[in-house]
Amino acid sequence: GQSLEQPSEVTAVEGAIVQINCTYQTSGFYGLSWYQQHDGGAPTFLSYNALDGLEETGRFSSFLSRSDSYGYLLLQELQMKDSASYFCAASTDSWGKFQFGAGTQVVVTP
Amino acid sequence: NAGVTQTPKFQVLKTGQSMTLQCAQDMNHNSMYWYRQDPGMGLRLIYYSASEGTTDKGEVPNGYNVSRLNKREFSLRLESAAPSQTSVYFCASSELRDRDTEAFFGQGTRLTVV
């Protein structure tokens, strides 16, 4: 079957760096996205990797290795406002259909 | 720019009742989606529509029907609600691009079936 695996929770202190790993197994794969969700609100887009390598957007970076079916989201210089759930999502067809992982709860402590 | 608008925001239904969740987007996107989110299970795809006039089942379609009324609107119908359908429902839209595919989500509908 199709699945995306990511850790359920990560805790870190302000200013630290956190890496959230995502391994995927899907019947089709066009790219890997990351979304942030605060307190059950609307998920918001962070990044998308269609090709292998690192994409950097401010304090957040995302990496993809298609050969390893693996990606990660790197959160640097953690701030309290980064406490949220983070989801990886695989695009599984050419129309952009997404399948989501179960999410990683990031808890930032002072 | 409103983005993706869902109605209603909250709803309580009795078992067996029916209702339709409405979703509209103003970004001229071809693809639209309905997801449900349950605690600890992430977002699960119910149905999606790759373009006006087409719909396809996702991971958990049983108990639901959808209509892609036009390019803007994609509705989700529960014909006979069951307590297992208590969840938060999110509508989303996106446009596939080579380097970047971003999905935009509505604020969600919190549905309780008693």
Short mmCIF file of C-alpha atoms in Angstrom, two decimals:
data_model
loop_
_atom_site.label_atom_id
_atom_site.label_comp_id
_atom_site.label_asym_id
_atom_site.label_seq_id
_atom_site.Cartn_x
_atom_site.Cartn_y
_atom_site.Cartn_z
CA GLY A 1 0.00 0.00 0.00
CA GLN A 2 0.91 3.66 -0.03
CA SER A 3 2.36 5.27 3.06
CA LEU A 4 4.39 8.17 4.36
CA GLU A 5 6.21 7.73 7.66
CA GLN A 6 7.33 10.58 9.90
CA PRO A 7 8.01 10.83 13.65
CA SER A 8 5.03 11.68 15.81
CA GLU A 9 6.68 14.30 18.00
CA VAL A 10 9.90 16.28 18.33
CA THR A 11 10.81 18.62 21.20
CA ALA A 12 13.56 21.24 21.02
CA VAL A 13 14.57 24.53 22.65
CA GLU A 14 14.38 27.97 21.11
CA GLY A 15 17.28 28.65 18.78
CA ALA A 16 17.94 24.97 18.10
CA ILE A 17 17.76 23.06 14.82
CA VAL A 18 15.20 20.32 14.19
CA GLN A 19 15.12 17.81 11.36
CA ILE A 20 11.86 16.01 10.52
CA ASN A 21 12.36 12.93 8.37
CA CYS A 22 9.81 11.49 5.97
CA THR A 23 10.06 8.18 4.14
CA TYR A 24 7.49 7.36 1.52
CA GLN A 25 6.16 4.39 -0.35
CA THR A 26 3.72 5.37 -3.11
CA SER A 27 2.68 3.86 -6.43
CA GLY A 28 3.43 7.14 -8.22
CA PHE A 29 5.68 9.98 -7.16
CA TYR A 30 6.06 13.46 -8.58
CA GLY A 31 7.37 15.41 -5.60
CA LEU A 32 7.37 15.94 -1.84
CA SER A 33 5.73 18.87 -0.07
CA TRP A 34 5.78 20.10 3.51
CA TYR A 35 2.91 21.82 5.31
CA GLN A 36 2.59 23.50 8.69
CA GLN A 37 -0.57 23.43 10.78
CA HIS A 38 -1.21 25.40 13.97
CA ASP A 39 -3.79 24.10 16.44
CA GLY A 40 -6.05 22.40 13.89
CA GLY A 41 -6.20 25.44 11.62
CA ALA A 42 -5.72 25.40 7.87
CA PRO A 43 -2.48 23.71 6.77
CA THR A 44 -0.15 26.14 5.05
CA PHE A 45 2.45 25.36 2.41
CA LEU A 46 6.15 25.47 3.31
CA SER A 47 8.08 23.87 0.46
CA TYR A 48 8.03 21.47 -2.46
CA ASN A 49 10.83 19.30 -3.86
CA ALA A 50 10.37 17.81 -7.31
CA LEU A 51 14.08 17.10 -7.81
CA ASP A 52 16.77 15.62 -5.59
CA GLY A 53 18.60 18.08 -3.43
CA LEU A 54 18.10 20.88 -0.96
CA GLU A 55 15.63 23.75 -1.23
CA GLU A 56 16.09 26.66 1.15
CA THR A 57 13.42 29.16 2.14
CA GLY A 58 14.52 31.41 4.96
CA ARG A 59 14.86 29.43 8.19
CA PHE A 60 13.30 26.33 6.62
CA SER A 61 15.01 23.94 4.21
CA SER A 62 13.72 20.77 2.59
CA PHE A 63 15.63 17.89 1.07
CA LEU A 64 14.65 15.05 -1.24
CA SER A 65 16.37 11.84 -2.30
CA ARG A 66 14.24 9.96 -4.81
CA SER A 67 16.57 6.95 -4.86
CA ASP A 68 16.09 6.54 -1.09
CA SER A 69 12.38 7.50 -1.08
CA TYR A 70 13.30 9.94 1.65
CA GLY A 71 13.04 13.58 2.46
CA TYR A 72 13.40 15.90 5.41
CA LEU A 73 12.39 19.32 6.62
CA LEU A 74 15.01 21.31 8.51
CA LEU A 75 13.86 24.04 10.87
CA GLN A 76 16.67 26.37 11.95
CA GLU A 77 16.83 29.04 14.65
CA LEU A 78 13.67 27.66 16.21
CA GLN A 79 11.16 30.17 17.52
CA MET A 80 8.20 29.64 19.84
CA LYS A 81 5.84 30.31 16.93
CA ASP A 82 7.27 27.24 15.16
CA SER A 83 5.41 25.01 17.63
CA ALA A 84 2.97 23.31 15.28
CA SER A 85 2.31 20.10 13.37
CA TYR A 86 4.32 19.49 10.23
CA PHE A 87 3.15 17.17 7.46
CA CYS A 88 5.00 15.71 4.53
CA ALA A 89 2.86 15.07 1.46
CA ALA A 90 3.65 13.16 -1.72
CA SER A 91 2.25 14.16 -5.09
CA THR A 92 1.18 10.80 -6.51
CA ASP A 93 -0.14 11.61 -9.98
CA SER A 94 0.38 14.13 -12.76
CA TRP A 95 -2.64 16.15 -11.64
CA GLY A 96 -1.00 16.96 -8.31
CA LYS A 97 -3.00 14.62 -6.06
CA PHE A 98 -1.46 14.63 -2.58
CA GLN A 99 -1.11 11.92 0.06
CA PHE A 100 -0.18 13.11 3.54
CA GLY A 101 1.82 11.61 6.37
CA ALA A 102 0.33 11.51 9.88
CA GLY A 103 2.22 14.60 10.95
CA THR A 104 4.99 15.51 13.39
CA GLN A 105 4.15 17.66 16.40
CA VAL A 106 7.04 20.06 17.04
CA VAL A 107 7.18 21.48 20.55
CA VAL A 108 9.53 24.41 21.09
CA THR A 109 10.45 25.14 24.71
CA PRO A 110 12.07 28.30 26.14
CA ASN B 1 -8.21 37.56 -2.29
CA ALA B 2 -10.33 35.03 -0.34
CA GLY B 3 -8.48 31.88 -1.48
CA VAL B 4 -10.50 28.79 -0.45
CA THR B 5 -13.78 29.32 1.36
CA GLN B 6 -15.62 26.53 3.16
CA THR B 7 -19.07 26.58 4.70
CA PRO B 8 -20.22 25.88 7.32
CA LYS B 9 -17.41 26.18 9.90
CA PHE B 10 -19.22 24.03 12.47
CA GLN B 11 -22.05 21.51 12.19
CA VAL B 12 -23.76 19.00 14.46
CA LEU B 13 -25.81 16.28 12.79
CA LYS B 14 -27.89 13.45 14.08
CA THR B 15 -27.14 9.95 12.81
CA GLY B 16 -28.90 9.43 9.49
CA GLN B 17 -29.19 13.10 8.57
CA SER B 18 -27.72 14.42 5.35
CA MET B 19 -25.79 17.56 4.60
CA THR B 20 -23.58 19.18 1.99
CA LEU B 21 -20.30 20.91 2.71
CA GLN B 22 -19.60 23.74 0.31
CA CYS B 23 -16.22 24.82 -1.01
CA ALA B 24 -15.25 27.56 -3.44
CA GLN B 25 -11.88 28.86 -4.64
CA ASP B 26 -11.08 32.05 -6.50
CA MET B 27 -7.58 31.19 -7.74
CA ASN B 28 -8.68 29.59 -11.03
CA HIS B 29 -7.17 26.25 -9.98
CA ASN B 30 -8.00 23.10 -11.87
CA SER B 31 -7.53 20.63 -8.99
CA MET B 32 -9.69 20.54 -5.89
CA TYR B 33 -9.73 18.13 -2.96
CA TRP B 34 -11.67 17.06 0.10
CA TYR B 35 -9.73 15.74 3.09
CA ARG B 36 -10.76 14.62 6.54
CA GLN B 37 -8.50 14.96 9.55
CA ASP B 38 -8.80 12.80 12.63
CA PRO B 39 -6.51 12.95 15.67
CA GLY B 40 -3.16 11.29 15.00
CA MET B 41 -4.06 10.32 11.44
CA GLY B 42 -3.07 13.31 9.38
CA LEU B 43 -5.13 14.31 6.37
CA ARG B 44 -6.83 11.55 4.42
CA LEU B 45 -8.09 12.17 0.92
CA ILE B 46 -11.81 11.55 0.44
CA TYR B 47 -12.31 12.68 -3.17
CA TYR B 48 -10.51 14.89 -5.59
CA SER B 49 -11.24 16.58 -8.88
CA ALA B 50 -8.45 17.14 -11.38
CA SER B 51 -10.56 19.42 -13.54
CA GLU B 52 -14.11 20.65 -14.03
CA GLY B 53 -16.37 17.70 -14.78
CA THR B 54 -14.11 14.99 -13.34
CA THR B 55 -13.97 13.43 -9.89
CA ASP B 56 -12.05 10.50 -8.46
CA LYS B 57 -12.08 8.55 -5.21
CA GLY B 58 -9.33 9.00 -2.69
CA GLU B 59 -8.36 6.83 0.29
CA VAL B 60 -11.65 7.01 2.24
CA PRO B 61 -14.60 7.69 -0.13
CA ASN B 62 -17.22 5.44 1.47
CA GLY B 63 -20.24 7.35 2.77
CA TYR B 64 -19.50 10.46 0.70
CA ASN B 65 -20.39 11.90 -2.68
CA VAL B 66 -18.98 14.94 -4.44
CA SER B 67 -19.96 17.36 -7.17
CA ARG B 68 -17.64 19.60 -9.16
CA LEU B 69 -20.27 22.16 -9.98
CA ASN B 70 -17.92 24.38 -12.01
CA LYS B 71 -14.26 25.31 -11.89
CA ARG B 72 -14.72 27.28 -8.67
CA GLU B 73 -16.93 25.00 -6.60
CA PHE B 74 -16.51 21.47 -5.22
CA SER B 75 -19.08 20.18 -2.75
CA LEU B 76 -19.03 17.15 -0.44
CA ARG B 77 -22.27 15.40 0.51
CA LEU B 78 -22.97 13.05 3.38
CA GLU B 79 -26.16 11.19 2.47
CA SER B 80 -26.68 9.44 5.80
CA ALA B 81 -24.31 10.68 8.47
CA ALA B 82 -22.70 8.21 10.89
CA PRO B 83 -20.75 8.88 14.12
CA SER B 84 -17.61 7.59 12.33
CA GLN B 85 -17.83 10.64 10.09
CA THR B 86 -17.20 12.97 13.03
CA SER B 87 -14.08 14.77 11.89
CA VAL B 88 -12.61 18.01 10.62
CA TYR B 89 -13.07 18.39 6.88
CA PHE B 90 -10.73 20.47 4.74
CA CYS B 91 -11.20 21.53 1.17
CA ALA B 92 -8.12 22.43 -0.85
CA SER B 93 -7.19 23.52 -4.34
CA SER B 94 -3.96 23.52 -6.32
CA GLU B 95 -2.44 23.99 -9.72
CA LEU B 96 0.30 21.62 -10.82
CA ARG B 97 3.44 23.41 -11.88
CA ASP B 98 6.81 21.95 -12.77
CA ARG B 99 8.83 23.40 -9.92
CA ASP B 100 6.22 24.07 -7.33
CA THR B 101 2.83 22.62 -6.47
CA GLU B 102 1.20 24.40 -3.57
CA ALA B 103 -2.16 23.39 -2.18
CA PHE B 104 -4.29 26.06 -0.54
CA PHE B 105 -6.63 24.96 2.22
CA GLY B 106 -9.88 26.30 3.55
CA GLN B 107 -10.35 26.91 7.28
CA GLY B 108 -12.09 23.58 7.81
CA THR B 109 -15.53 22.35 8.82
CA ARG B 110 -15.80 20.77 12.25
CA LEU B 111 -18.51 18.13 11.98
CA THR B 112 -19.94 16.17 14.89
CA VAL B 113 -22.40 13.33 14.29
CA VAL B 114 -24.34 12.27 17.37
#
